[in-house]
PDB file of C-alpha atoms and ligand atoms in Angstrom:
ATOM      1  CA  MET A1266      -1.806  -9.414 -22.050  1.00  0.00           C
ATOM      2  CA  ALA A1267      -2.388  -5.772 -23.103  1.00  0.00           C
ATOM      3  CA  ILE A1268      -1.843  -3.778 -19.947  1.00  0.00           C
ATOM      4  CA  LYS A1269      -4.266  -0.869 -19.696  1.00  0.00           C
ATOM      5  CA  ALA A1270      -3.869   0.214 -16.070  1.00  0.00           C
ATOM      6  CA  VAL A1271      -1.331  -0.184 -13.280  1.00  0.00           C
ATOM      7  CA  PHE A1272      -2.299   0.263  -9.626  1.00  0.00           C
ATOM      8  CA  PHE A1273       0.468   1.224  -7.225  1.00  0.00           C
ATOM      9  CA  ASP A1274       0.336   0.748  -3.500  1.00  0.00           C
ATOM     10  CA  MET A1275       1.874   3.771  -1.738  1.00  0.00           C
ATOM     11  CA  ASP A1276       3.808   2.926   1.457  1.00  0.00           C
ATOM     12  CA  GLY A1277       6.841   0.831   0.649  1.00  0.00           C
ATOM     13  CA  VAL A1278       6.199   1.123  -3.107  1.00  0.00           C
ATOM     14  CA  LEU A1279       6.175   4.868  -3.883  1.00  0.00           C
ATOM     15  CA  TYR A1280       7.666   6.079  -0.595  1.00  0.00           C
ATOM     16  CA  ASP A1281      10.176   4.556   1.797  1.00  0.00           C
ATOM     17  CA  SER A1282       7.712   5.221   4.594  1.00  0.00           C
ATOM     18  CA  MET A1283       7.310   1.839   6.251  1.00  0.00           C
ATOM     19  CA  PRO A1284      10.133   2.291   8.823  1.00  0.00           C
ATOM     20  CA  ILE A1285       8.348   5.469   9.991  1.00  0.00           C
ATOM     21  CA  HIS A1286       4.967   3.725  10.211  1.00  0.00           C
ATOM     22  CA  ALA A1287       6.451   0.735  12.024  1.00  0.00           C
ATOM     23  CA  LYS A1288       8.201   2.935  14.628  1.00  0.00           C
ATOM     24  CA  SER A1289       5.063   5.061  15.046  1.00  0.00           C
ATOM     25  CA  TRP A1290       2.768   2.069  15.583  1.00  0.00           C
ATOM     26  CA  VAL A1291       5.191   0.512  18.087  1.00  0.00           C
ATOM     27  CA  ALA A1292       5.394   3.771  20.100  1.00  0.00           C
ATOM     28  CA  THR A1293       1.620   4.339  19.893  1.00  0.00           C
ATOM     29  CA  PHE A1294       0.712   0.905  21.209  1.00  0.00           C
ATOM     30  CA  ALA A1295       3.468   1.099  23.849  1.00  0.00           C
ATOM     31  CA  ALA A1296       1.734   4.232  25.211  1.00  0.00           C
ATOM     32  CA  GLU A1297      -1.429   2.088  25.535  1.00  0.00           C
ATOM     33  CA  GLY A1298       0.528  -0.611  27.387  1.00  0.00           C
ATOM     34  CA  ILE A1299       0.189  -2.904  24.390  1.00  0.00           C
ATOM     35  CA  SER A1300       3.145  -4.808  22.952  1.00  0.00           C
ATOM     36  CA  PHE A1301       3.362  -4.440  19.173  1.00  0.00           C
ATOM     37  CA  GLU A1302       6.556  -5.400  17.320  1.00  0.00           C
ATOM     38  CA  PRO A1303       7.912  -3.734  14.171  1.00  0.00           C
ATOM     39  CA  LYS A1304       7.213  -7.029  12.373  1.00  0.00           C
ATOM     40  CA  ASP A1305       3.517  -6.694  13.327  1.00  0.00           C
ATOM     41  CA  ALA A1306       3.467  -3.402  11.426  1.00  0.00           C
ATOM     42  CA  TYR A1307       4.752  -5.124   8.280  1.00  0.00           C
ATOM     43  CA  ILE A1308       2.347  -8.040   8.673  1.00  0.00           C
ATOM     44  CA  ASN A1309      -0.617  -5.654   9.062  1.00  0.00           C
ATOM     45  CA  GLU A1310       0.583  -3.201   6.411  1.00  0.00           C
ATOM     46  CA  GLY A1311      -2.164  -2.189   3.999  1.00  0.00           C
ATOM     47  CA  ARG A1312      -4.928  -2.125   6.581  1.00  0.00           C
ATOM     48  CA  THR A1313      -6.594   1.177   7.378  1.00  0.00           C
ATOM     49  CA  GLY A1314      -5.645   2.617  10.785  1.00  0.00           C
ATOM     50  CA  SER A1315      -8.892   1.504  12.407  1.00  0.00           C
ATOM     51  CA  SER A1316      -8.518  -1.992  10.976  1.00  0.00           C
ATOM     52  CA  THR A1317      -5.016  -2.304  12.436  1.00  0.00           C
ATOM     53  CA  ILE A1318      -6.283  -1.152  15.837  1.00  0.00           C
ATOM     54  CA  ASN A1319      -9.270  -3.523  15.702  1.00  0.00           C
ATOM     55  CA  THR A1320      -7.012  -6.422  14.720  1.00  0.00           C
ATOM     56  CA  VAL A1321      -4.889  -5.805  17.825  1.00  0.00           C
ATOM     57  CA  TYR A1322      -7.966  -5.346  20.056  1.00  0.00           C
ATOM     58  CA  ASN A1323      -9.518  -8.570  18.808  1.00  0.00           C
ATOM     59  CA  ARG A1324      -6.310 -10.484  19.416  1.00  0.00           C
ATOM     60  CA  LEU A1325      -5.943  -9.123  22.977  1.00  0.00           C
ATOM     61  CA  PHE A1326      -9.494  -8.462  24.171  1.00  0.00           C
ATOM     62  CA  GLY A1327     -11.687 -10.463  21.789  1.00  0.00           C
ATOM     63  CA  HIS A1328     -13.618  -7.443  20.511  1.00  0.00           C
ATOM     64  CA  ASP A1329     -13.283  -4.340  18.332  1.00  0.00           C
ATOM     65  CA  ALA A1330     -12.003  -1.062  19.775  1.00  0.00           C
ATOM     66  CA  THR A1331     -14.617   1.597  20.526  1.00  0.00           C
ATOM     67  CA  ASP A1332     -14.780   4.654  18.253  1.00  0.00           C
ATOM     68  CA  GLU A1333     -13.154   6.614  21.083  1.00  0.00           C
ATOM     69  CA  ASP A1334     -10.274   4.138  21.319  1.00  0.00           C
ATOM     70  CA  VAL A1335      -9.739   4.313  17.555  1.00  0.00           C
ATOM     71  CA  LYS A1336      -9.805   8.118  17.604  1.00  0.00           C
ATOM     72  CA  ARG A1337      -7.332   8.332  20.482  1.00  0.00           C
ATOM     73  CA  ILE A1338      -4.927   5.676  19.212  1.00  0.00           C
ATOM     74  CA  TYR A1339      -4.977   6.677  15.542  1.00  0.00           C
ATOM     75  CA  GLY A1340      -4.707  10.337  16.549  1.00  0.00           C
ATOM     76  CA  ARG A1341      -1.555   9.592  18.502  1.00  0.00           C
ATOM     77  CA  LYS A1342      -0.125   7.488  15.680  1.00  0.00           C
ATOM     78  CA  THR A1343      -0.686  10.318  13.191  1.00  0.00           C
ATOM     79  CA  GLN A1344       0.976  12.792  15.574  1.00  0.00           C
ATOM     80  CA  ILE A1345       4.035  10.562  15.910  1.00  0.00           C
ATOM     81  CA  VAL A1346       4.281  10.044  12.129  1.00  0.00           C
ATOM     82  CA  ASP A1347       4.257  13.829  11.718  1.00  0.00           C
ATOM     83  CA  THR A1348       7.353  14.195  13.924  1.00  0.00           C
ATOM     84  CA  PHE A1349       9.441  12.415  11.251  1.00  0.00           C
ATOM     85  CA  PRO A1350      10.811  14.156   8.170  1.00  0.00           C
ATOM     86  CA  PRO A1351       8.858  13.265   4.991  1.00  0.00           C
ATOM     87  CA  ALA A1352       9.677   9.796   3.681  1.00  0.00           C
ATOM     88  CA  PRO A1353      11.887   9.725   0.592  1.00  0.00           C
ATOM     89  CA  LYS A1354      10.543   8.493  -2.734  1.00  0.00           C
ATOM     90  CA  MET A1355      11.382   4.907  -3.692  1.00  0.00           C
ATOM     91  CA  LYS A1356      14.021   4.695  -6.404  1.00  0.00           C
ATOM     92  CA  GLY A1357      12.939   4.296 -10.012  1.00  0.00           C
ATOM     93  CA  MET A1358       9.203   4.706  -9.452  1.00  0.00           C
ATOM     94  CA  ALA A1359       8.767   8.232 -10.829  1.00  0.00           C
ATOM     95  CA  GLU A1360      10.592   7.095 -13.980  1.00  0.00           C
ATOM     96  CA  LEU A1361       8.451   3.967 -14.269  1.00  0.00           C
ATOM     97  CA  ILE A1362       5.189   5.902 -13.808  1.00  0.00           C
ATOM     98  CA  THR A1363       6.199   8.434 -16.477  1.00  0.00           C
ATOM     99  CA  TRP A1364       7.193   5.620 -18.833  1.00  0.00           C
ATOM    100  CA  LEU A1365       3.834   3.843 -18.329  1.00  0.00           C
ATOM    101  CA  ARG A1366       1.896   7.055 -19.004  1.00  0.00           C
ATOM    102  CA  ASN A1367       3.971   7.679 -22.141  1.00  0.00           C
ATOM    103  CA  ASN A1368       2.900   4.203 -23.248  1.00  0.00           C
ATOM    104  CA  ASN A1369      -0.795   5.124 -22.756  1.00  0.00           C
ATOM    105  CA  ILE A1370      -1.164   3.011 -19.640  1.00  0.00           C
ATOM    106  CA  GLN A1371      -3.298   4.506 -16.857  1.00  0.00           C
ATOM    107  CA  THR A1372      -1.688   4.805 -13.438  1.00  0.00           C
ATOM    108  CA  PHE A1373      -3.438   4.892 -10.051  1.00  0.00           C
ATOM    109  CA  VAL A1374      -2.463   4.869  -6.377  1.00  0.00           C
ATOM    110  CA  VAL A1375      -4.391   2.472  -4.118  1.00  0.00           C
ATOM    111  CA  THR A1376      -3.587   3.006  -0.446  1.00  0.00           C
ATOM    112  CA  GLY A1377      -5.208   2.406   2.927  1.00  0.00           C
ATOM    113  CA  SER A1378      -3.743   5.694   4.137  1.00  0.00           C
ATOM    114  CA  ARG A1379      -5.977   8.738   4.498  1.00  0.00           C
ATOM    115  CA  GLN A1380      -3.659  11.597   5.464  1.00  0.00           C
ATOM    116  CA  PRO A1381      -5.173  14.877   4.245  1.00  0.00           C
ATOM    117  CA  SER A1382      -1.828  15.897   2.689  1.00  0.00           C
ATOM    118  CA  LEU A1383      -1.772  12.788   0.506  1.00  0.00           C
ATOM    119  CA  VAL A1384      -3.305  14.229  -2.644  1.00  0.00           C
ATOM    120  CA  ASN A1385      -0.972  17.242  -2.806  1.00  0.00           C
ATOM    121  CA  LYS A1386       2.054  15.092  -2.125  1.00  0.00           C
ATOM    122  CA  LEU A1387       1.224  12.437  -4.740  1.00  0.00           C
ATOM    123  CA  GLY A1388       0.437  15.188  -7.233  1.00  0.00           C
ATOM    124  CA  HIS A1389       3.697  17.002  -6.624  1.00  0.00           C
ATOM    125  CA  ASP A1390       5.959  13.943  -6.478  1.00  0.00           C
ATOM    126  CA  PHE A1391       4.400  11.631  -9.082  1.00  0.00           C
ATOM    127  CA  GLY A1392       1.822  13.680 -11.020  1.00  0.00           C
ATOM    128  CA  PHE A1393      -1.262  11.861  -9.703  1.00  0.00           C
ATOM    129  CA  ASP A1394      -4.495  13.868  -9.723  1.00  0.00           C
ATOM    130  CA  VAL A1395      -7.254  13.242  -7.198  1.00  0.00           C
ATOM    131  CA  ASP A1396      -9.243  10.996  -9.578  1.00  0.00           C
ATOM    132  CA  HIS A1397      -6.285   8.619  -9.756  1.00  0.00           C
ATOM    133  CA  ILE A1398      -5.950   8.148  -6.000  1.00  0.00           C
ATOM    134  CA  ILE A1399      -8.023   5.587  -4.087  1.00  0.00           C
ATOM    135  CA  SER A1400      -7.341   6.221  -0.385  1.00  0.00           C
ATOM    136  CA  GLY A1401      -8.580   4.962   2.949  1.00  0.00           C
ATOM    137  CA  ALA A1402     -11.304   7.610   2.722  1.00  0.00           C
ATOM    138  CA  ASP A1403     -12.811   5.903  -0.367  1.00  0.00           C
ATOM    139  CA  VAL A1404     -13.342   2.459   1.140  1.00  0.00           C
ATOM    140  CA  LYS A1405     -15.511   0.737   3.739  1.00  0.00           C
ATOM    141  CA  ARG A1406     -13.443  -2.381   4.307  1.00  0.00           C
ATOM    142  CA  GLY A1407     -10.047  -1.728   2.736  1.00  0.00           C
ATOM    143  CA  LYS A1408      -7.227  -4.228   2.200  1.00  0.00           C
ATOM    144  CA  PRO A1409      -7.047  -7.245   2.573  1.00  0.00           C
ATOM    145  CA  ASP A1410     -10.573  -7.040   1.140  1.00  0.00           C
ATOM    146  CA  PRO A1411     -10.472  -6.701  -2.680  1.00  0.00           C
ATOM    147  CA  GLU A1412     -12.669  -3.567  -2.399  1.00  0.00           C
ATOM    148  CA  PRO A1413      -9.997  -0.879  -3.030  1.00  0.00           C
ATOM    149  CA  TYR A1414      -8.635  -2.676  -6.091  1.00  0.00           C
ATOM    150  CA  LEU A1415     -12.141  -3.296  -7.432  1.00  0.00           C
ATOM    151  CA  ILE A1416     -12.811   0.450  -7.097  1.00  0.00           C
ATOM    152  CA  ALA A1417      -9.593   1.095  -9.060  1.00  0.00           C
ATOM    153  CA  VAL A1418     -10.691  -1.286 -11.854  1.00  0.00           C
ATOM    154  CA  GLU A1419     -14.023   0.520 -12.020  1.00  0.00           C
ATOM    155  CA  ARG A1420     -12.375   3.962 -12.148  1.00  0.00           C
ATOM    156  CA  ALA A1421     -10.000   2.840 -14.896  1.00  0.00           C
ATOM    157  CA  LYS A1422     -13.008   1.546 -16.887  1.00  0.00           C
ATOM    158  CA  VAL A1423     -11.107  -1.561 -17.966  1.00  0.00           C
ATOM    159  CA  SER A1424     -11.244  -5.261 -17.174  1.00  0.00           C
ATOM    160  CA  ALA A1425      -9.306  -6.622 -14.183  1.00  0.00           C
ATOM    161  CA  ALA A1426      -7.550  -8.959 -16.631  1.00  0.00           C
ATOM    162  CA  ASP A1427      -5.886  -5.915 -18.250  1.00  0.00           C
ATOM    163  CA  CYS A1428      -4.583  -4.471 -14.971  1.00  0.00           C
ATOM    164  CA  VAL A1429      -1.431  -4.942 -12.935  1.00  0.00           C
ATOM    165  CA  VAL A1430      -0.886  -4.232  -9.224  1.00  0.00           C
ATOM    166  CA  VAL A1431       2.446  -3.355  -7.601  1.00  0.00           C
ATOM    167  CA  GLU A1432       2.437  -4.212  -3.889  1.00  0.00           C
ATOM    168  CA  ASN A1433       4.959  -4.732  -1.106  1.00  0.00           C
ATOM    169  CA  ALA A1434       2.664  -6.046   1.641  1.00  0.00           C
ATOM    170  CA  PRO A1435       1.159  -9.512   2.173  1.00  0.00           C
ATOM    171  CA  LEU A1436      -2.351  -8.144   2.818  1.00  0.00           C
ATOM    172  CA  GLY A1437      -2.135  -5.876  -0.227  1.00  0.00           C
ATOM    173  CA  ILE A1438      -1.234  -8.866  -2.388  1.00  0.00           C
ATOM    174  CA  ARG A1439      -4.161 -10.788  -0.870  1.00  0.00           C
ATOM    175  CA  ALA A1440      -6.511  -7.912  -1.778  1.00  0.00           C
ATOM    176  CA  SER A1441      -5.177  -7.710  -5.330  1.00  0.00           C
ATOM    177  CA  LYS A1442      -5.368 -11.448  -5.966  1.00  0.00           C
ATOM    178  CA  ALA A1443      -8.901 -11.528  -4.540  1.00  0.00           C
ATOM    179  CA  ALA A1444      -9.760  -8.887  -7.157  1.00  0.00           C
ATOM    180  CA  ASP A1445      -8.236 -11.222  -9.793  1.00  0.00           C
ATOM    181  CA  ILE A1446      -5.434  -8.869 -10.800  1.00  0.00           C
ATOM    182  CA  PHE A1447      -1.918  -9.795 -11.917  1.00  0.00           C
ATOM    183  CA  THR A1448       0.270  -8.853  -8.962  1.00  0.00           C
ATOM    184  CA  ILE A1449       3.901  -7.830  -8.862  1.00  0.00           C
ATOM    185  CA  ALA A1450       5.436  -7.969  -5.390  1.00  0.00           C
ATOM    186  CA  VAL A1451       8.479  -5.919  -4.428  1.00  0.00           C
ATOM    187  CA  ASN A1452       9.993  -6.968  -1.144  1.00  0.00           C
ATOM    188  CA  THR A1453      11.066  -3.600   0.244  1.00  0.00           C
ATOM    189  CA  GLY A1454      10.330  -4.438   3.888  1.00  0.00           C
ATOM    190  CA  ASP A1455      11.473  -6.652   6.736  1.00  0.00           C
ATOM    191  CA  LEU A1456       9.505  -9.829   5.975  1.00  0.00           C
ATOM    192  CA  GLU A1457      10.830 -12.959   4.278  1.00  0.00           C
ATOM    193  CA  ASP A1458       9.849 -13.444   0.604  1.00  0.00           C
ATOM    194  CA  SER A1459       7.585 -16.346   1.604  1.00  0.00           C
ATOM    195  CA  TYR A1460       5.095 -13.896   3.187  1.00  0.00           C
ATOM    196  CA  LEU A1461       4.580 -12.289  -0.228  1.00  0.00           C
ATOM    197  CA  LEU A1462       4.718 -15.471  -2.311  1.00  0.00           C
ATOM    198  CA  ASN A1463       2.273 -17.316  -0.057  1.00  0.00           C
ATOM    199  CA  GLU A1464      -0.369 -14.657  -0.800  1.00  0.00           C
ATOM    200  CA  GLY A1465      -0.087 -15.490  -4.501  1.00  0.00           C
ATOM    201  CA  ALA A1466       2.226 -12.827  -5.940  1.00  0.00           C
ATOM    202  CA  ASP A1467       2.771 -13.565  -9.643  1.00  0.00           C
ATOM    203  CA  ILE A1468       6.248 -12.018  -9.785  1.00  0.00           C
ATOM    204  CA  LEU A1469       8.605 -11.072  -6.945  1.00  0.00           C
ATOM    205  CA  LEU A1470      11.405  -8.526  -7.165  1.00  0.00           C
ATOM    206  CA  GLY A1471      13.858  -7.362  -4.528  1.00  0.00           C
ATOM    207  CA  SER A1472      13.635  -3.615  -5.075  1.00  0.00           C
ATOM    208  CA  THR A1473      11.674  -0.888  -6.858  1.00  0.00           C
ATOM    209  CA  GLU A1474      14.812   0.069  -8.788  1.00  0.00           C
ATOM    210  CA  GLU A1475      15.072  -3.455 -10.168  1.00  0.00           C
ATOM    211  CA  LEU A1476      11.346  -3.440 -11.013  1.00  0.00           C
ATOM    212  CA  SER A1477      11.543  -0.100 -12.796  1.00  0.00           C
ATOM    213  CA  GLU A1478      14.518  -1.073 -14.928  1.00  0.00           C
ATOM    214  CA  ALA A1479      13.235  -4.543 -15.820  1.00  0.00           C
ATOM    215  CA  TRP A1480       9.790  -3.227 -16.811  1.00  0.00           C
ATOM    216  CA  ARG A1481      11.110  -0.362 -18.941  1.00  0.00           C
ATOM    217  CA  ASN A1482      13.603  -2.705 -20.624  1.00  0.00           C
ATOM    218  CA  GLY A1483      10.853  -5.184 -21.510  1.00  0.00           C
ATOM    219  CA  GLU A1484      12.328  -7.862 -19.250  1.00  0.00           C
ATOM    220  CA  LEU A1485       9.261  -8.506 -17.087  1.00  0.00           C
ATOM    221  CA  LYS A1486       7.085 -11.468 -17.965  1.00  0.00           C
ATOM    222  CA  ILE A1487       3.562 -10.217 -17.335  1.00  0.00           C
ATOM    223  CA  GLU A1488       0.985 -12.766 -18.477  1.00  0.00           C
ATOM    224  CA  SER A1489      -2.434 -13.196 -16.970  1.00  0.00           C
TER     225      SER A1489
HETATM  226 MG1   MG B 571       2.647  -0.945   1.064  1.00  0.00          MG
END
């Protein structure tokens, strides 16, 4: 396989941000009188904010949240996230991204997040320009639908068979596999490996550091 493009998920892959998101979701739903465990945040990771809220509403009330509900709940969640210091970068990823670019491999970020500060941050920390970021603002359905990864394939102007995805979340892996892309899972969260393997991850590693070193040393077996 000649790899032409690599698509990186953001939370839990480029930034150690999932503990912040999990705490923020738990506190946000608690304020609504809704029980939501940290594990629920990891299971739903990858969804857009509105999709997470609708998933909870459908489970509890059997219908989607209204636009007002979504605005109120997601607004509060964003406010709580902003009270935390910025999440640190995941180890080894800046080095891996630079190495891929030096090897003429395109790199993109594919995230369900849509914070306005995203583009500046990804540019400053990892050298991504706006054309190489597919965010929650670019999609209608978002993960676990293959849509965001199909948009990435289109932007890269290559075939899905020549792409690789790096994901940490079950629903992100589901989206990637539904787009027919070779998928590397890194288990950087709180879920057992089986959650990631059951969605069809082709390779599983325990940390981004391990992934970065193995890839740059030619020790990863990537075959579509
Ligand atoms: Mg993630």
